[in-house]
Amino acid sequence: ISTPSSLLAAVNRALLTGADGQFTPFPVGAGRELKPTVMLRDRIGGLWIGTQDLGLLHIRQGRLRRFGRSHGLSGDFVVSLVEDREGNIWAGTLNGLDRFRDVAVTRLSVEHGLASDTVLAVQARKNGSVWMGTVAGLQEWRDGRLQKNVFPTTPPTGSVGSILEDARERLWVSSGLGLFYLTSGDSIQAVPEVPPGYVHAMAEQAGRTV
């Protein structure tokens, strides 16, 4: 693989970098002797290195990640690499074929305004929002931001156990304090017929919430 100023070469037991005929070991830092088999430079500048017994190495912006059988890769001996037109990386091993996709992950925590880091239930609603039940209450994710805690509780008795949106788009919420539902104005209505105690799961059948 060539770069603007150097060349990377995979040999039997080393990865070398060099220019003008001078080569030195490329610092990978995998912690073991490197036995490279194949390399790929992807469209965003990441370097993928297949090996004989360490699986697949990925280097980007100075950060090294390793993917082996213990991480879900089909095998530790990588024999081929290719990038498709969608930017997916395909790795062929002696045991199968693996695909890597660059998927963005958004993390929410108390640092971002979540009532608690312990989330016990999640419900996506028809209006596009997502509701999260935590040990400290019920919160909504809407328009790219967390809304206020509409159902503040005190753990452990008040922890939200399960959430359900029914066909009428009402949101049902269970906690150690009992069963509740939210009206269109997000006010909380208790269901006195259901005694206090966790409802671990809810489902709707034949137009009735059960």
PDB file of C-alpha atoms in Angstrom:
ATOM      1  CA  ILE A   1       0.000   0.000   0.000  1.00  0.00           C
ATOM      2  CA  SER A   2       1.419   3.371  -0.934  1.00  0.00           C
ATOM      3  CA  THR A   3       0.925   6.699   0.829  1.00  0.00           C
ATOM      4  CA  PRO A   4       1.998  10.166  -0.389  1.00  0.00           C
ATOM      5  CA  SER A   5       5.385   9.789   1.270  1.00  0.00           C
ATOM      6  CA  SER A   6       5.936   6.095   2.010  1.00  0.00           C
ATOM      7  CA  LEU A   7       5.130   2.505   1.181  1.00  0.00           C
ATOM      8  CA  LEU A   8       3.688  -0.181   3.450  1.00  0.00           C
ATOM      9  CA  ALA A   9       4.720  -3.739   2.710  1.00  0.00           C
ATOM     10  CA  ALA A  10       3.506  -6.946   4.343  1.00  0.00           C
ATOM     11  CA  VAL A  11       6.145  -9.653   4.604  1.00  0.00           C
ATOM     12  CA  ASN A  12       6.026 -13.044   6.285  1.00  0.00           C
ATOM     13  CA  ARG A  13       6.450 -11.880   9.871  1.00  0.00           C
ATOM     14  CA  ALA A  14       6.447  -8.095   9.760  1.00  0.00           C
ATOM     15  CA  LEU A  15       4.817  -4.988   8.409  1.00  0.00           C
ATOM     16  CA  LEU A  16       7.382  -2.594   6.957  1.00  0.00           C
ATOM     17  CA  THR A  17       7.209   1.061   6.057  1.00  0.00           C
ATOM     18  CA  GLY A  18       9.739   2.788   3.871  1.00  0.00           C
ATOM     19  CA  ALA A  19      10.712   5.300   1.244  1.00  0.00           C
ATOM     20  CA  ASP A  20      13.628   5.615  -1.178  1.00  0.00           C
ATOM     21  CA  GLY A  21      14.483   1.951  -0.699  1.00  0.00           C
ATOM     22  CA  GLN A  22      14.829   2.164   3.092  1.00  0.00           C
ATOM     23  CA  PHE A  23      12.393   0.070   5.174  1.00  0.00           C
ATOM     24  CA  THR A  24      11.786  -0.136   8.918  1.00  0.00           C
ATOM     25  CA  PRO A  25       9.183  -2.029  11.000  1.00  0.00           C
ATOM     26  CA  PHE A  26       5.792  -0.305  11.050  1.00  0.00           C
ATOM     27  CA  PRO A  27       4.733   0.322  14.685  1.00  0.00           C
ATOM     28  CA  VAL A  28       1.467  -1.563  15.089  1.00  0.00           C
ATOM     29  CA  GLY A  29       1.555  -2.297  18.810  1.00  0.00           C
ATOM     30  CA  ALA A  30      -0.524  -5.472  18.618  1.00  0.00           C
ATOM     31  CA  GLY A  31       1.351  -6.968  21.560  1.00  0.00           C
ATOM     32  CA  ARG A  32       2.480 -10.058  19.619  1.00  0.00           C
ATOM     33  CA  GLU A  33       4.592 -10.905  16.599  1.00  0.00           C
ATOM     34  CA  LEU A  34       2.728  -9.707  13.527  1.00  0.00           C
ATOM     35  CA  LYS A  35       2.166 -12.094  10.615  1.00  0.00           C
ATOM     36  CA  PRO A  36       0.330  -9.940   8.040  1.00  0.00           C
ATOM     37  CA  THR A  37      -1.486 -11.540   5.109  1.00  0.00           C
ATOM     38  CA  VAL A  38      -3.386  -8.717   3.409  1.00  0.00           C
ATOM     39  CA  MET A  39      -3.864  -4.935   3.737  1.00  0.00           C
ATOM     40  CA  LEU A  40      -6.461  -2.386   2.726  1.00  0.00           C
ATOM     41  CA  ARG A  41      -6.555   1.425   2.951  1.00  0.00           C
ATOM     42  CA  ASP A  42     -10.228   2.454   3.105  1.00  0.00           C
ATOM     43  CA  ARG A  43     -11.807   5.601   1.658  1.00  0.00           C
ATOM     44  CA  ILE A  44     -11.616   7.538   4.931  1.00  0.00           C
ATOM     45  CA  GLY A  45      -7.951   6.761   5.576  1.00  0.00           C
ATOM     46  CA  GLY A  46      -8.225   3.780   7.881  1.00  0.00           C
ATOM     47  CA  LEU A  47      -5.750   0.931   7.525  1.00  0.00           C
ATOM     48  CA  TRP A  48      -7.012  -2.676   7.735  1.00  0.00           C
ATOM     49  CA  ILE A  49      -4.438  -5.451   8.253  1.00  0.00           C
ATOM     50  CA  GLY A  50      -5.327  -9.119   7.993  1.00  0.00           C
ATOM     51  CA  THR A  51      -3.091 -11.530   9.880  1.00  0.00           C
ATOM     52  CA  GLN A  52      -2.433 -15.249  10.196  1.00  0.00           C
ATOM     53  CA  ASP A  53      -3.385 -15.625  13.843  1.00  0.00           C
ATOM     54  CA  LEU A  54      -4.416 -12.245  15.273  1.00  0.00           C
ATOM     55  CA  GLY A  55      -7.503 -11.747  13.157  1.00  0.00           C
ATOM     56  CA  LEU A  56      -8.043  -8.277  11.701  1.00  0.00           C
ATOM     57  CA  LEU A  57      -6.327  -5.074  12.846  1.00  0.00           C
ATOM     58  CA  HIS A  58      -7.784  -1.624  12.176  1.00  0.00           C
ATOM     59  CA  ILE A  59      -5.708   1.543  12.568  1.00  0.00           C
ATOM     60  CA  ARG A  60      -7.302   4.968  12.281  1.00  0.00           C
ATOM     61  CA  GLN A  61      -6.104   8.307  13.648  1.00  0.00           C
ATOM     62  CA  GLY A  62      -3.466   6.531  15.715  1.00  0.00           C
ATOM     63  CA  ARG A  63      -5.948   4.172  17.377  1.00  0.00           C
ATOM     64  CA  LEU A  64      -5.564   0.403  17.030  1.00  0.00           C
ATOM     65  CA  ARG A  65      -8.501  -2.006  17.270  1.00  0.00           C
ATOM     66  CA  ARG A  66      -8.303  -5.776  16.893  1.00  0.00           C
ATOM     67  CA  PHE A  67     -11.076  -8.124  15.789  1.00  0.00           C
ATOM     68  CA  GLY A  68     -10.601 -11.856  16.332  1.00  0.00           C
ATOM     69  CA  ARG A  69     -12.726 -14.932  16.926  1.00  0.00           C
ATOM     70  CA  SER A  70     -13.234 -13.862  20.534  1.00  0.00           C
ATOM     71  CA  HIS A  71     -14.820 -10.631  19.199  1.00  0.00           C
ATOM     72  CA  GLY A  72     -17.138 -12.412  16.752  1.00  0.00           C
ATOM     73  CA  LEU A  73     -14.896 -12.625  13.664  1.00  0.00           C
ATOM     74  CA  SER A  74     -15.395 -15.889  11.782  1.00  0.00           C
ATOM     75  CA  GLY A  75     -11.702 -16.770  12.024  1.00  0.00           C
ATOM     76  CA  ASP A  76      -8.293 -15.481  13.097  1.00  0.00           C
ATOM     77  CA  PHE A  77      -6.619 -16.206   9.716  1.00  0.00           C
ATOM     78  CA  VAL A  78      -7.677 -13.403   7.337  1.00  0.00           C
ATOM     79  CA  VAL A  79      -7.018 -14.084   3.650  1.00  0.00           C
ATOM     80  CA  SER A  80      -8.812 -11.259   1.795  1.00  0.00           C
ATOM     81  CA  LEU A  81     -10.109  -7.710   2.245  1.00  0.00           C
ATOM     82  CA  VAL A  82     -12.273  -5.509   0.034  1.00  0.00           C
ATOM     83  CA  GLU A  83     -14.291  -2.292   0.392  1.00  0.00           C
ATOM     84  CA  ASP A  84     -17.600  -2.071  -1.486  1.00  0.00           C
ATOM     85  CA  ARG A  85     -19.201   1.051  -2.964  1.00  0.00           C
ATOM     86  CA  GLU A  86     -21.216   1.669   0.231  1.00  0.00           C
ATOM     87  CA  GLY A  87     -18.066   1.763   2.346  1.00  0.00           C
ATOM     88  CA  ASN A  88     -18.554  -1.654   3.928  1.00  0.00           C
ATOM     89  CA  ILE A  89     -15.370  -3.633   4.620  1.00  0.00           C
ATOM     90  CA  TRP A  90     -15.540  -7.349   3.800  1.00  0.00           C
ATOM     91  CA  ALA A  91     -13.022  -9.736   5.353  1.00  0.00           C
ATOM     92  CA  GLY A  92     -12.610 -13.299   4.171  1.00  0.00           C
ATOM     93  CA  THR A  93     -11.150 -15.768   6.673  1.00  0.00           C
ATOM     94  CA  LEU A  94     -10.463 -19.488   6.581  1.00  0.00           C
ATOM     95  CA  ASN A  95     -13.812 -19.951   8.351  1.00  0.00           C
ATOM     96  CA  GLY A  96     -16.164 -17.503   6.665  1.00  0.00           C
ATOM     97  CA  LEU A  97     -16.910 -13.994   5.484  1.00  0.00           C
ATOM     98  CA  ASP A  98     -17.429 -10.942   7.720  1.00  0.00           C
ATOM     99  CA  ARG A  99     -18.781  -7.459   6.996  1.00  0.00           C
ATOM    100  CA  PHE A 100     -17.855  -4.295   8.893  1.00  0.00           C
ATOM    101  CA  ARG A 101     -20.094  -1.245   8.755  1.00  0.00           C
ATOM    102  CA  ASP A 102     -19.409   2.212  10.164  1.00  0.00           C
ATOM    103  CA  VAL A 103     -22.494   2.714  12.345  1.00  0.00           C
ATOM    104  CA  ALA A 104     -22.733   5.786  14.536  1.00  0.00           C
ATOM    105  CA  VAL A 105     -23.760   5.151  18.142  1.00  0.00           C
ATOM    106  CA  THR A 106     -25.323   7.837  20.331  1.00  0.00           C
ATOM    107  CA  ARG A 107     -24.885   7.433  24.076  1.00  0.00           C
ATOM    108  CA  LEU A 108     -27.204   9.035  26.609  1.00  0.00           C
ATOM    109  CA  SER A 109     -26.379   9.262  30.302  1.00  0.00           C
ATOM    110  CA  VAL A 110     -26.941  11.476  33.321  1.00  0.00           C
ATOM    111  CA  GLU A 111     -24.253  13.718  31.861  1.00  0.00           C
ATOM    112  CA  HIS A 112     -26.624  14.429  28.965  1.00  0.00           C
ATOM    113  CA  GLY A 113     -29.692  14.969  31.163  1.00  0.00           C
ATOM    114  CA  LEU A 114     -30.979  11.406  31.588  1.00  0.00           C
ATOM    115  CA  ALA A 115     -32.648  10.934  34.967  1.00  0.00           C
ATOM    116  CA  SER A 116     -30.600   7.793  35.661  1.00  0.00           C
ATOM    117  CA  ASP A 117     -28.003   5.688  33.875  1.00  0.00           C
ATOM    118  CA  THR A 118     -30.042   2.563  34.671  1.00  0.00           C
ATOM    119  CA  VAL A 119     -32.594   2.203  31.861  1.00  0.00           C
ATOM    120  CA  LEU A 120     -35.048  -0.677  32.373  1.00  0.00           C
ATOM    121  CA  ALA A 121     -37.477  -0.133  29.474  1.00  0.00           C
ATOM    122  CA  VAL A 122     -37.549   1.572  26.069  1.00  0.00           C
ATOM    123  CA  GLN A 123     -40.547   2.274  23.804  1.00  0.00           C
ATOM    124  CA  ALA A 124     -40.567   3.871  20.336  1.00  0.00           C
ATOM    125  CA  ARG A 125     -43.788   5.776  19.624  1.00  0.00           C
ATOM    126  CA  LYS A 126     -45.696   6.400  16.403  1.00  0.00           C
ATOM    127  CA  ASN A 127     -44.940  10.131  16.583  1.00  0.00           C
ATOM    128  CA  GLY A 128     -41.208   9.414  16.244  1.00  0.00           C
ATOM    129  CA  SER A 129     -40.234   9.941  19.870  1.00  0.00           C
ATOM    130  CA  VAL A 130     -38.589   7.363  22.129  1.00  0.00           C
ATOM    131  CA  TRP A 131     -39.508   6.943  25.792  1.00  0.00           C
ATOM    132  CA  MET A 132     -37.108   5.541  28.375  1.00  0.00           C
ATOM    133  CA  GLY A 133     -38.032   4.127  31.746  1.00  0.00           C
ATOM    134  CA  THR A 134     -35.308   4.417  34.368  1.00  0.00           C
ATOM    135  CA  VAL A 135     -35.023   3.778  38.077  1.00  0.00           C
ATOM    136  CA  ALA A 136     -35.598   7.527  38.549  1.00  0.00           C
ATOM    137  CA  GLY A 137     -38.546   8.080  36.233  1.00  0.00           C
ATOM    138  CA  LEU A 138     -39.783   8.307  32.658  1.00  0.00           C
ATOM    139  CA  GLN A 139     -38.229  10.485  29.980  1.00  0.00           C
ATOM    140  CA  GLU A 140     -38.795  11.250  26.316  1.00  0.00           C
ATOM    141  CA  TRP A 141     -36.238  11.652  23.511  1.00  0.00           C
ATOM    142  CA  ARG A 142     -37.756  13.967  20.917  1.00  0.00           C
ATOM    143  CA  ASP A 143     -36.363  16.237  18.197  1.00  0.00           C
ATOM    144  CA  GLY A 144     -32.810  15.180  19.013  1.00  0.00           C
ATOM    145  CA  ARG A 145     -32.905  16.049  22.712  1.00  0.00           C
ATOM    146  CA  LEU A 146     -34.013  14.742  26.080  1.00  0.00           C
ATOM    147  CA  GLN A 147     -37.208  16.211  27.497  1.00  0.00           C
ATOM    148  CA  LYS A 148     -38.037  16.687  31.158  1.00  0.00           C
ATOM    149  CA  ASN A 149     -38.576  13.763  33.494  1.00  0.00           C
ATOM    150  CA  VAL A 150     -42.379  13.483  33.365  1.00  0.00           C
ATOM    151  CA  PHE A 151     -42.697  10.751  35.967  1.00  0.00           C
ATOM    152  CA  PRO A 152     -40.157  11.371  38.744  1.00  0.00           C
ATOM    153  CA  THR A 153     -39.827   8.409  41.070  1.00  0.00           C
ATOM    154  CA  THR A 154     -37.712   7.286  43.958  1.00  0.00           C
ATOM    155  CA  PRO A 155     -35.932   3.951  43.481  1.00  0.00           C
ATOM    156  CA  PRO A 156     -36.376   1.147  44.051  1.00  0.00           C
ATOM    157  CA  THR A 157     -40.185   1.184  44.470  1.00  0.00           C
ATOM    158  CA  GLY A 158     -40.770   3.808  41.801  1.00  0.00           C
ATOM    159  CA  SER A 159     -38.519   2.338  39.117  1.00  0.00           C
ATOM    160  CA  VAL A 160     -40.209   2.030  35.730  1.00  0.00           C
ATOM    161  CA  GLY A 161     -40.514  -1.651  34.833  1.00  0.00           C
ATOM    162  CA  SER A 162     -42.166  -1.680  31.391  1.00  0.00           C
ATOM    163  CA  ILE A 163     -43.679   0.681  28.801  1.00  0.00           C
ATOM    164  CA  LEU A 164     -46.280   0.132  26.063  1.00  0.00           C
ATOM    165  CA  GLU A 165     -47.961   2.355  23.473  1.00  0.00           C
ATOM    166  CA  ASP A 166     -51.438   1.077  22.590  1.00  0.00           C
ATOM    167  CA  ALA A 167     -53.468   1.476  19.391  1.00  0.00           C
ATOM    168  CA  ARG A 168     -54.954   4.726  20.734  1.00  0.00           C
ATOM    169  CA  GLU A 169     -51.382   6.017  21.181  1.00  0.00           C
ATOM    170  CA  ARG A 170     -51.663   6.072  24.939  1.00  0.00           C
ATOM    171  CA  LEU A 171     -48.451   5.304  26.789  1.00  0.00           C
ATOM    172  CA  TRP A 172     -48.801   2.750  29.569  1.00  0.00           C
ATOM    173  CA  VAL A 173     -46.169   2.740  32.308  1.00  0.00           C
ATOM    174  CA  SER A 174     -45.630   0.240  35.097  1.00  0.00           C
ATOM    175  CA  SER A 175     -43.606   0.761  38.244  1.00  0.00           C
ATOM    176  CA  GLY A 176     -43.400  -0.575  41.751  1.00  0.00           C
ATOM    177  CA  LEU A 177     -46.118   1.943  42.613  1.00  0.00           C
ATOM    178  CA  GLY A 178     -48.616   0.431  40.162  1.00  0.00           C
ATOM    179  CA  LEU A 179     -49.835   0.874  36.585  1.00  0.00           C
ATOM    180  CA  PHE A 180     -50.306   4.280  34.939  1.00  0.00           C
ATOM    181  CA  TYR A 181     -50.943   5.808  31.526  1.00  0.00           C
ATOM    182  CA  LEU A 182     -50.153   9.180  30.031  1.00  0.00           C
ATOM    183  CA  THR A 183     -52.865  11.354  28.566  1.00  0.00           C
ATOM    184  CA  SER A 184     -52.342  13.549  25.509  1.00  0.00           C
ATOM    185  CA  GLY A 185     -51.041  16.301  27.795  1.00  0.00           C
ATOM    186  CA  ASP A 186     -48.509  13.954  29.420  1.00  0.00           C
ATOM    187  CA  SER A 187     -50.344  13.962  32.714  1.00  0.00           C
ATOM    188  CA  ILE A 188     -50.229  10.708  34.696  1.00  0.00           C
ATOM    189  CA  GLN A 189     -53.394   8.704  35.346  1.00  0.00           C
ATOM    190  CA  ALA A 190     -53.292   5.765  37.753  1.00  0.00           C
ATOM    191  CA  VAL A 191     -55.128   2.492  37.115  1.00  0.00           C
ATOM    192  CA  PRO A 192     -56.503   1.672  40.578  1.00  0.00           C
ATOM    193  CA  GLU A 193     -57.668  -1.809  39.554  1.00  0.00           C
ATOM    194  CA  VAL A 194     -54.048  -2.931  39.288  1.00  0.00           C
ATOM    195  CA  PRO A 195     -52.366  -3.290  42.701  1.00  0.00           C
ATOM    196  CA  PRO A 196     -48.852  -1.950  43.339  1.00  0.00           C
ATOM    197  CA  GLY A 197     -46.080  -4.188  42.109  1.00  0.00           C
ATOM    198  CA  TYR A 198     -44.060  -4.537  38.952  1.00  0.00           C
ATOM    199  CA  VAL A 199     -45.731  -5.394  35.673  1.00  0.00           C
ATOM    200  CA  HIS A 200     -42.737  -6.894  33.895  1.00  0.00           C
ATOM    201  CA  ALA A 201     -44.259  -6.920  30.403  1.00  0.00           C
ATOM    202  CA  MET A 202     -47.342  -5.630  28.575  1.00  0.00           C
ATOM    203  CA  ALA A 203     -48.912  -6.382  25.192  1.00  0.00           C
ATOM    204  CA  GLU A 204     -52.071  -5.370  23.354  1.00  0.00           C
ATOM    205  CA  GLN A 205     -54.420  -7.981  21.932  1.00  0.00           C
ATOM    206  CA  ALA A 206     -57.742  -7.585  20.091  1.00  0.00           C
ATOM    207  CA  GLY A 207     -57.898  -3.889  20.882  1.00  0.00           C
ATOM    208  CA  ARG A 208     -57.372  -4.379  24.595  1.00  0.00           C
ATOM    209  CA  THR A 209     -54.261  -3.613  26.628  1.00  0.00           C
ATOM    210  CA  VAL A 210     -53.256  -6.490  28.865  1.00  0.00           C
TER     211      VAL A 210
END
